[in-house]
Tab-separated table of C-alpha atoms in Angstrom:
chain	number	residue	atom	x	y	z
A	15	UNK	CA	-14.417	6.919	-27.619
A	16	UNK	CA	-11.958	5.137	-25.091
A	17	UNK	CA	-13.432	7.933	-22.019
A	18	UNK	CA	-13.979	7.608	-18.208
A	19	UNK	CA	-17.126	8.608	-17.225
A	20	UNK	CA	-15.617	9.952	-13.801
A	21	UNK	CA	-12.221	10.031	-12.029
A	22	UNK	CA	-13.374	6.736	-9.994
A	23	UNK	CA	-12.988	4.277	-13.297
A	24	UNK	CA	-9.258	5.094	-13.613
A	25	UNK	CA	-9.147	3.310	-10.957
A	26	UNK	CA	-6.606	-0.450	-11.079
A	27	UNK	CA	-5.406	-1.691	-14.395
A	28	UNK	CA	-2.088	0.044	-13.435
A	29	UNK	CA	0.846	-0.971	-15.975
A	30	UNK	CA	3.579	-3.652	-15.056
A	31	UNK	CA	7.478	-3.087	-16.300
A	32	UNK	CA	10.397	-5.326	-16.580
A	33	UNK	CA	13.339	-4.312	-14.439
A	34	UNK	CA	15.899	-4.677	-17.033
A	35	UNK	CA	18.737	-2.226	-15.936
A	36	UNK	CA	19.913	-4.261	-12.970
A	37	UNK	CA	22.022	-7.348	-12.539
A	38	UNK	CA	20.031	-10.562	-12.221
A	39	UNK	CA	20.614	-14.263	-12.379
A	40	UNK	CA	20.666	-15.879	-15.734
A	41	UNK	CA	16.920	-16.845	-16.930
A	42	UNK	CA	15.242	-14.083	-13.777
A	43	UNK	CA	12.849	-12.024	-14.490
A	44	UNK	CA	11.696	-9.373	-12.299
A	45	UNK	CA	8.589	-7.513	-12.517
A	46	UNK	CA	7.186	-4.712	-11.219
A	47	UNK	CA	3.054	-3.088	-10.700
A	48	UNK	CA	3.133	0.630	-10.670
A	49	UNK	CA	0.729	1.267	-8.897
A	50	UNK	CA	1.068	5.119	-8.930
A	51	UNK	CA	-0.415	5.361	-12.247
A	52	UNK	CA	-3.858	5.025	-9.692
A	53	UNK	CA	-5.510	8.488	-9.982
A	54	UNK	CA	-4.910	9.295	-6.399
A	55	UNK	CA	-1.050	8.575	-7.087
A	56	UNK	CA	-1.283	5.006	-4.854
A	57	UNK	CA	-2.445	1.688	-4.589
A	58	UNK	CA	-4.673	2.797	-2.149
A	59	UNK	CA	-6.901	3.989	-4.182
A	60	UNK	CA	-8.110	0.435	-4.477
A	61	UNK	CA	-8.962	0.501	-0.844
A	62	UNK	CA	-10.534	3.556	-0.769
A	63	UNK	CA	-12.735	2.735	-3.490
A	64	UNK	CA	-13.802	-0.396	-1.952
A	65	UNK	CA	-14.081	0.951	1.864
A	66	UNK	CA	-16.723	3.259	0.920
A	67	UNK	CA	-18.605	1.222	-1.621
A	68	UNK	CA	-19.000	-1.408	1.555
A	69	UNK	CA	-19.787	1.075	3.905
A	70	UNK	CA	-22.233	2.446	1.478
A	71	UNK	CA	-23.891	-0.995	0.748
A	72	UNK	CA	-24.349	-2.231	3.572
A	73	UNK	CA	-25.833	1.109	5.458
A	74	UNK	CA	-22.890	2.029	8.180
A	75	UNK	CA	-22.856	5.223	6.447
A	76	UNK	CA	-25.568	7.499	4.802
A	77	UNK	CA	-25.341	9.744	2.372
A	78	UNK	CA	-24.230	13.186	3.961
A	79	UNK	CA	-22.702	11.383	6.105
A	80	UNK	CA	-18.733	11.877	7.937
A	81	UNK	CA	-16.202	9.191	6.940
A	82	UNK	CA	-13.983	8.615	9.887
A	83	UNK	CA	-10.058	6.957	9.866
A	84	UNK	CA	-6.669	6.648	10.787
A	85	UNK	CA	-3.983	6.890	8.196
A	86	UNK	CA	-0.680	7.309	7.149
A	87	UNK	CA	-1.494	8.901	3.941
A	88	UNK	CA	-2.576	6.949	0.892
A	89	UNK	CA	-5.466	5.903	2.272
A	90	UNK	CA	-6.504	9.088	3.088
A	91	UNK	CA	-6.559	10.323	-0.671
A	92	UNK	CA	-8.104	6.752	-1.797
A	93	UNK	CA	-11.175	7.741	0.815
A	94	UNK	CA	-11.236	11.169	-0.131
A	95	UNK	CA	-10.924	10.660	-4.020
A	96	UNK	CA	-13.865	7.328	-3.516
A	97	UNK	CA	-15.555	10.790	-2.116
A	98	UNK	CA	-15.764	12.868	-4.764
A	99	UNK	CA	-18.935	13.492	-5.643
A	100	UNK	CA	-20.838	11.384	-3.324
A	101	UNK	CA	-21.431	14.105	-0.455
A	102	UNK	CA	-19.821	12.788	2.130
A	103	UNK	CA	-16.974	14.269	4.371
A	104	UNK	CA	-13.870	13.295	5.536
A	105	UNK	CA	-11.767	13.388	8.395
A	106	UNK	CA	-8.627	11.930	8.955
A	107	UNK	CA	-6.583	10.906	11.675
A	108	UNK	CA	-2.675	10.895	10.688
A	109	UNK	CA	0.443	10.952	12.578
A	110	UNK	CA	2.511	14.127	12.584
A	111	UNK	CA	5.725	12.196	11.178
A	112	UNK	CA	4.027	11.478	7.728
A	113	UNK	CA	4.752	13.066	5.030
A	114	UNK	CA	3.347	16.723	4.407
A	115	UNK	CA	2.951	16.198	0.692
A	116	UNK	CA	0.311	13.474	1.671
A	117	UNK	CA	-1.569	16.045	3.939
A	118	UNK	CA	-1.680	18.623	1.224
A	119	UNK	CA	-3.192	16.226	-1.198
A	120	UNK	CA	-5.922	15.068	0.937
A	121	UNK	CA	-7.164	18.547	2.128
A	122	UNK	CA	-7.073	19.345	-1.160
A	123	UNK	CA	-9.397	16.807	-2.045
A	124	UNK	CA	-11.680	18.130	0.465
A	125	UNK	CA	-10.588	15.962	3.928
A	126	UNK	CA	-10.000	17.674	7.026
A	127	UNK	CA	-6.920	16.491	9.078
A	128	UNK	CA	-6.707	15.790	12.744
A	129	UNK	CA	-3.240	15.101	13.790
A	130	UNK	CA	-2.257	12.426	16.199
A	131	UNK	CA	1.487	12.552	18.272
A	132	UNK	CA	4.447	10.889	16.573
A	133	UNK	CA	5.001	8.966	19.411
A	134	UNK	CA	1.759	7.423	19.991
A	135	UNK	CA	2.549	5.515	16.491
A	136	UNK	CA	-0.975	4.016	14.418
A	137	UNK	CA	-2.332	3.212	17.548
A	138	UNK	CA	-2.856	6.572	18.648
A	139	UNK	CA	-4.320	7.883	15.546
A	140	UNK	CA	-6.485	4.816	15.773
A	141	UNK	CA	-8.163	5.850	19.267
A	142	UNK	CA	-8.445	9.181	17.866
A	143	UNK	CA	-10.565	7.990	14.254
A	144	UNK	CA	-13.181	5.938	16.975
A	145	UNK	CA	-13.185	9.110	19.498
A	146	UNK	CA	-13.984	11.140	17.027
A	147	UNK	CA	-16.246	8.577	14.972
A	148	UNK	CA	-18.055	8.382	18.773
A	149	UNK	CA	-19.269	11.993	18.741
A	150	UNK	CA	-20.008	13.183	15.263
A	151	UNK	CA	-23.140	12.217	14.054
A	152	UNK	CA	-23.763	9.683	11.132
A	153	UNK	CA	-19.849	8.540	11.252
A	154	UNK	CA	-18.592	5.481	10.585
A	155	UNK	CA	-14.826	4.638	10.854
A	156	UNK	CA	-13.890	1.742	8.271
A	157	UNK	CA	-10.795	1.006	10.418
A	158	UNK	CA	-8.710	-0.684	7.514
A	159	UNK	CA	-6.776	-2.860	9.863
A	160	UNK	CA	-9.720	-4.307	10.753
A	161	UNK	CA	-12.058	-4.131	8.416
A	162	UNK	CA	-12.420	-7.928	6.005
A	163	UNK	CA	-12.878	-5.128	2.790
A	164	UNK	CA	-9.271	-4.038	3.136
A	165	UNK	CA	-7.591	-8.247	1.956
A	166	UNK	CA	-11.147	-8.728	-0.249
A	167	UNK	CA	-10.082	-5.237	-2.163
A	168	UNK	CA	-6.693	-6.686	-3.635
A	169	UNK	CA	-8.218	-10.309	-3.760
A	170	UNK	CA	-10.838	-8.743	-6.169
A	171	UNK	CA	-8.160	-6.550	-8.348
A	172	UNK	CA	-4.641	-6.819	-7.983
A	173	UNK	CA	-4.492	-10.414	-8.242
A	174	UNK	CA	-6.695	-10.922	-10.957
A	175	UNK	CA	-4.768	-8.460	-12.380
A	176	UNK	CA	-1.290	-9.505	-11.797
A	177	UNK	CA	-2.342	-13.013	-12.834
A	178	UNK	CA	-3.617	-11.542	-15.983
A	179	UNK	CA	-0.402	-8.986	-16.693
A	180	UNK	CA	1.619	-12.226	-16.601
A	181	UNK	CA	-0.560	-14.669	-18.157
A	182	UNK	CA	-0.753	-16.872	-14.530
A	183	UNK	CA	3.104	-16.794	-15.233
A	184	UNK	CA	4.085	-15.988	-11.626
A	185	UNK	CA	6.609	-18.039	-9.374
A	186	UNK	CA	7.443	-15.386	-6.357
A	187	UNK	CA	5.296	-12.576	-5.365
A	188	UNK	CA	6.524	-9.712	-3.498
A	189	UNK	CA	4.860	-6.865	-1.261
A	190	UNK	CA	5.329	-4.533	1.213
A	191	UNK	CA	2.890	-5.035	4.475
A	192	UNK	CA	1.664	-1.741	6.243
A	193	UNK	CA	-2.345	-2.702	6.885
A	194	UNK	CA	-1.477	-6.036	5.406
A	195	UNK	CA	-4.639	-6.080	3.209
A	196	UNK	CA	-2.267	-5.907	0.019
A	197	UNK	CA	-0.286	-8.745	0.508
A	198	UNK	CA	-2.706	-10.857	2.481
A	199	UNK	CA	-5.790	-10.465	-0.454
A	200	UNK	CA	-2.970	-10.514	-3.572
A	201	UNK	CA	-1.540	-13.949	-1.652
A	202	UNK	CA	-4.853	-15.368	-1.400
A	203	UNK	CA	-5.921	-14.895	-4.981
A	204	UNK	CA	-2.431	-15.860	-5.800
A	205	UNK	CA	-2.389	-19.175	-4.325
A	206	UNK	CA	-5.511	-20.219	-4.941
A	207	UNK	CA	-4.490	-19.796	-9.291
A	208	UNK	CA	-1.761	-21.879	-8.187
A	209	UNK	CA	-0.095	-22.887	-4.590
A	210	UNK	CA	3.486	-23.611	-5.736
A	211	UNK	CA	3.757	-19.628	-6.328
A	212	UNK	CA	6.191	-18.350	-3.564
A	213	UNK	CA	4.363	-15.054	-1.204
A	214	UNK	CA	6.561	-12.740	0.105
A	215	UNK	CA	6.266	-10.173	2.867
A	216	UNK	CA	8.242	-7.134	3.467
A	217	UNK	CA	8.759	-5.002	6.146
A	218	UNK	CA	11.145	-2.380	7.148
A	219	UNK	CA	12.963	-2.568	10.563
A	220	UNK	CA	11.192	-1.305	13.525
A	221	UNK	CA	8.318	-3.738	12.729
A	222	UNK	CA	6.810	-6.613	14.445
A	223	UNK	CA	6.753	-9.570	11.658
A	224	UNK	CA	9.956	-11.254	12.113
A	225	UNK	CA	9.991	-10.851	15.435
A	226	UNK	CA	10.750	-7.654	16.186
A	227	UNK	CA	9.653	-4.927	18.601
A	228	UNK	CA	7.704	-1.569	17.199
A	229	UNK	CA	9.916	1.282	16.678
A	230	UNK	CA	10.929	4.052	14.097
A	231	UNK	CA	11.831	3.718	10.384
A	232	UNK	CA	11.825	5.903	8.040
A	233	UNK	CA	10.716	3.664	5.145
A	234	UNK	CA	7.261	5.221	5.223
A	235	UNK	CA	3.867	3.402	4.096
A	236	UNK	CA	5.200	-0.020	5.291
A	237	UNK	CA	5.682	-1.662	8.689
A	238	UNK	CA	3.625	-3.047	11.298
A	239	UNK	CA	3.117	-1.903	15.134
A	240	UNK	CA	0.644	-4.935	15.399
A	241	UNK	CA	-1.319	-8.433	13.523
A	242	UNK	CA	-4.351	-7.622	12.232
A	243	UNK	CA	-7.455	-10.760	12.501
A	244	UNK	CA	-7.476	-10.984	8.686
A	245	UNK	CA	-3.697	-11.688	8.194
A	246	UNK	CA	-2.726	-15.547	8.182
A	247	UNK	CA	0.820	-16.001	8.984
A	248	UNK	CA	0.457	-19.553	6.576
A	249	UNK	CA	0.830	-16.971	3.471
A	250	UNK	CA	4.167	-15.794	4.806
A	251	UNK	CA	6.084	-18.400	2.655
A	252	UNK	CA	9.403	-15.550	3.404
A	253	UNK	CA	9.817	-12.686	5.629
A	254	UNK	CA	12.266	-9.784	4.322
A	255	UNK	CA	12.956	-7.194	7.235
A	256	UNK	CA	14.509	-4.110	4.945
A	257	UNK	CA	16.927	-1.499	6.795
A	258	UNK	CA	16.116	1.904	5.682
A	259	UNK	CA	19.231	2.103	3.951
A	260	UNK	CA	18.416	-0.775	1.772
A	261	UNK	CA	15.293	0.972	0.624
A	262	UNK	CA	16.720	4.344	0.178
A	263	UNK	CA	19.443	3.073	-2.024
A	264	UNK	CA	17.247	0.856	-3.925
A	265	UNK	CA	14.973	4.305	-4.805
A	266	UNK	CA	17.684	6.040	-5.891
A	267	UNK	CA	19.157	3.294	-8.284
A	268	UNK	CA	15.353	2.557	-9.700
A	269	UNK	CA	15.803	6.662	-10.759
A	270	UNK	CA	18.600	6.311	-12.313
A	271	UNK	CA	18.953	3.095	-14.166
A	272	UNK	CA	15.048	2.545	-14.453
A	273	UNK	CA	13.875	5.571	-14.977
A	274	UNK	CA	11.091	4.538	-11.898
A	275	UNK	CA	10.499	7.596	-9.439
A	276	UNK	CA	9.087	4.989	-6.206
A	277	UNK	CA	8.662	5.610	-2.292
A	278	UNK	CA	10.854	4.424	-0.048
A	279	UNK	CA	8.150	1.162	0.502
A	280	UNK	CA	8.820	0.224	-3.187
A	281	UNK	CA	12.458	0.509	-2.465
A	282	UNK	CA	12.458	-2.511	0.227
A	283	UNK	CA	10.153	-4.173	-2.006
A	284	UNK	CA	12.741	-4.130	-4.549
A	285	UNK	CA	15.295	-4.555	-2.530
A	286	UNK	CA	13.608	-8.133	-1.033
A	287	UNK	CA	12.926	-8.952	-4.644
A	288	UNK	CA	16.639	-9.018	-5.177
A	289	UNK	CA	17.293	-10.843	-2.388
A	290	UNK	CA	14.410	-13.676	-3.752
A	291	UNK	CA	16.185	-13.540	-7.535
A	292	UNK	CA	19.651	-14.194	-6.212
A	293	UNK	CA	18.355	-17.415	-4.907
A	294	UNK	CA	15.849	-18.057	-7.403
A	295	UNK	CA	16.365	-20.736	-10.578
A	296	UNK	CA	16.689	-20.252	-14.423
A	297	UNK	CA	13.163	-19.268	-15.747
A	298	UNK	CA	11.517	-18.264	-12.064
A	299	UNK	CA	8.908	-14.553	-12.794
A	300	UNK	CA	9.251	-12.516	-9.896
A	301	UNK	CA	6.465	-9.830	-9.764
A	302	UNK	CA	6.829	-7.244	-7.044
A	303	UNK	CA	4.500	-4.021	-5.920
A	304	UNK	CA	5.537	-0.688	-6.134
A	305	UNK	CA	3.160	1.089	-3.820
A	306	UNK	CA	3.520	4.686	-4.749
A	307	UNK	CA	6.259	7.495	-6.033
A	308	UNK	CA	8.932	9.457	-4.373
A	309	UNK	CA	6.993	12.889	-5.761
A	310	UNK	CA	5.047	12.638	-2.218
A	311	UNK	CA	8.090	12.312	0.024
A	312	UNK	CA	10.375	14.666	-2.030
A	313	UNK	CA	9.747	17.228	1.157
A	314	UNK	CA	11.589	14.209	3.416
A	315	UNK	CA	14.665	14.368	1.035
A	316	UNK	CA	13.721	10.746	-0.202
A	317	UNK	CA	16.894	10.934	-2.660
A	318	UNK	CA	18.825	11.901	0.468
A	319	UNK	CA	18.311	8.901	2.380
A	320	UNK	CA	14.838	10.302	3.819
A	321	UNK	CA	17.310	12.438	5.798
């Protein structure tokens, strides 16, 4: 019998789809890793998996114990779905602006949410997670955009598995950057099968990594108020800064001609994977990472133009 023995070994493996439906160069290909096929709907569920197995392993946190961290969303079910079962608790810290969909589905996974003001961006909810992590007993806070396990999680499975979907048959790769730890682990593994394949970053506007100052976006999941230690600028072979309305109307064409209900951080992923194929020659695999679906943002009017 082809049966998991528990909700954690769904876990990766997630299917890869040729866009086919849109206009592309003669002899492009463009693929893409669904990565909401992941239990927990995300690719976080990767990092969630591997957060708490470290934390676990290595004695930062006992069993009964309080797991601790900021988050936008995803991670938050990855943590709380690694949790099942394993009696610990979970708090997390999330910024009111996110997505109420996400909220729902971690408290009803068992995680108790602390909210953090809008306006006080990641960085807030981050001083809240150690606060907090401070005064409960037997807490540990991973703190993803610090923490080495976040890159070594996608250096351990998405790459291997990309690099097996395609049969090492990869000339561009193409990912969103919101902790960094999916593009910076996938790049490494990437480039160490072979260094000629192109890494690409992607980032809405209102982020940091072409230049820019922090500020607001509604391209959720993606976008970064700061450099975390782990990521290495040399793996930026490009830099795609995606406007909102880019990624909207990229989310709303993937619906309709693909048939591919993605977030609005799979949207400028797309849309910088277009922007790679028009340039790209006869022959050249582009594989890019959808992160999650639009059923979690459906609440912001994601078909709307996250209006």
């Amino acid at each position: 019998m082809r049966v998991a023995k528990n909700v954690h070994e769904l876990i990766g493996h997630t299917p890869v789809v040729e866009i086919t439906q849109f206009s592309l160069p003669e002899g492009v290909r463009v693929f893409a890793k669904l990565e909401y096929f992941n239990p927990g709907g995300s690719i976080k569920d990767r990092l969630g998996q591997e957060l708490l197995r470290d934390a676990l392993e290595t004695g930062k946190l006992k069993e009964g114990g309080t797991i601790i961290e900021p988050t936008a969303g995803n991670t938050g079910i990855g943590l709380a779905l690694a949790a099942i079962g394993k009696n610990i608790n979970v708090i997390f810290c999330v910024p009111e602006k996110f997505s109420i969909e996400k909220q729902q589905i971690m408290k009803a996974l068992g995680a108790t949410i602390i909210h953090t003001p809008t306006s006080e961006g990641m960085q807030g909810a981050i001083r809240k997670a150690q606060e907090l992590a401070r005064e409960i007993p037997n807490a540990y806070c991973p703190q993803q955009f610090a923490n080495p396990a976040n890159p070594r999680t996608y250096y351990k499975t998405l790459g291997p598995e990309l690099w097996e979907d395609l049969d090492g048959q990869i000339d561009v790769f193409v990912a969103g950057a919101g902790s960094g730890g999916t593009f910076m682990g996938t790049a490494t593994f990437l480039k160490e099968k072979n260094p000629k394949i192109k890494t690409v970053i992607v980032e809405p506007e209102g982020s940091i990594l072409n230049g820019g100052e922090p500020g607001p976006h509604k391209t959720e999941g993606i976008g970064m108020e700061f450099l975390p230690d782990y990521m290495d600028r040399s793996y930026f072979d490009a830099i795609h800064t995606i406007s909102d309305e880019d990624a909207f109307k990229r989310v709303k064409e993937l619906a309709k001609k693909e048939g591919l209900l993605v977030g609005s951080s799979s949207g400028a992923a797309f849309h910088a994977a277009l922007l790679e194929a028009e340039k790209a020659k006869p022959g050249t695999n582009i594989v890019v990472v959808f992160p999650d679906s639009s059923e979690r943002y459906l609440s912001k009017n994601i078909y709307e133009g996250g209006i």
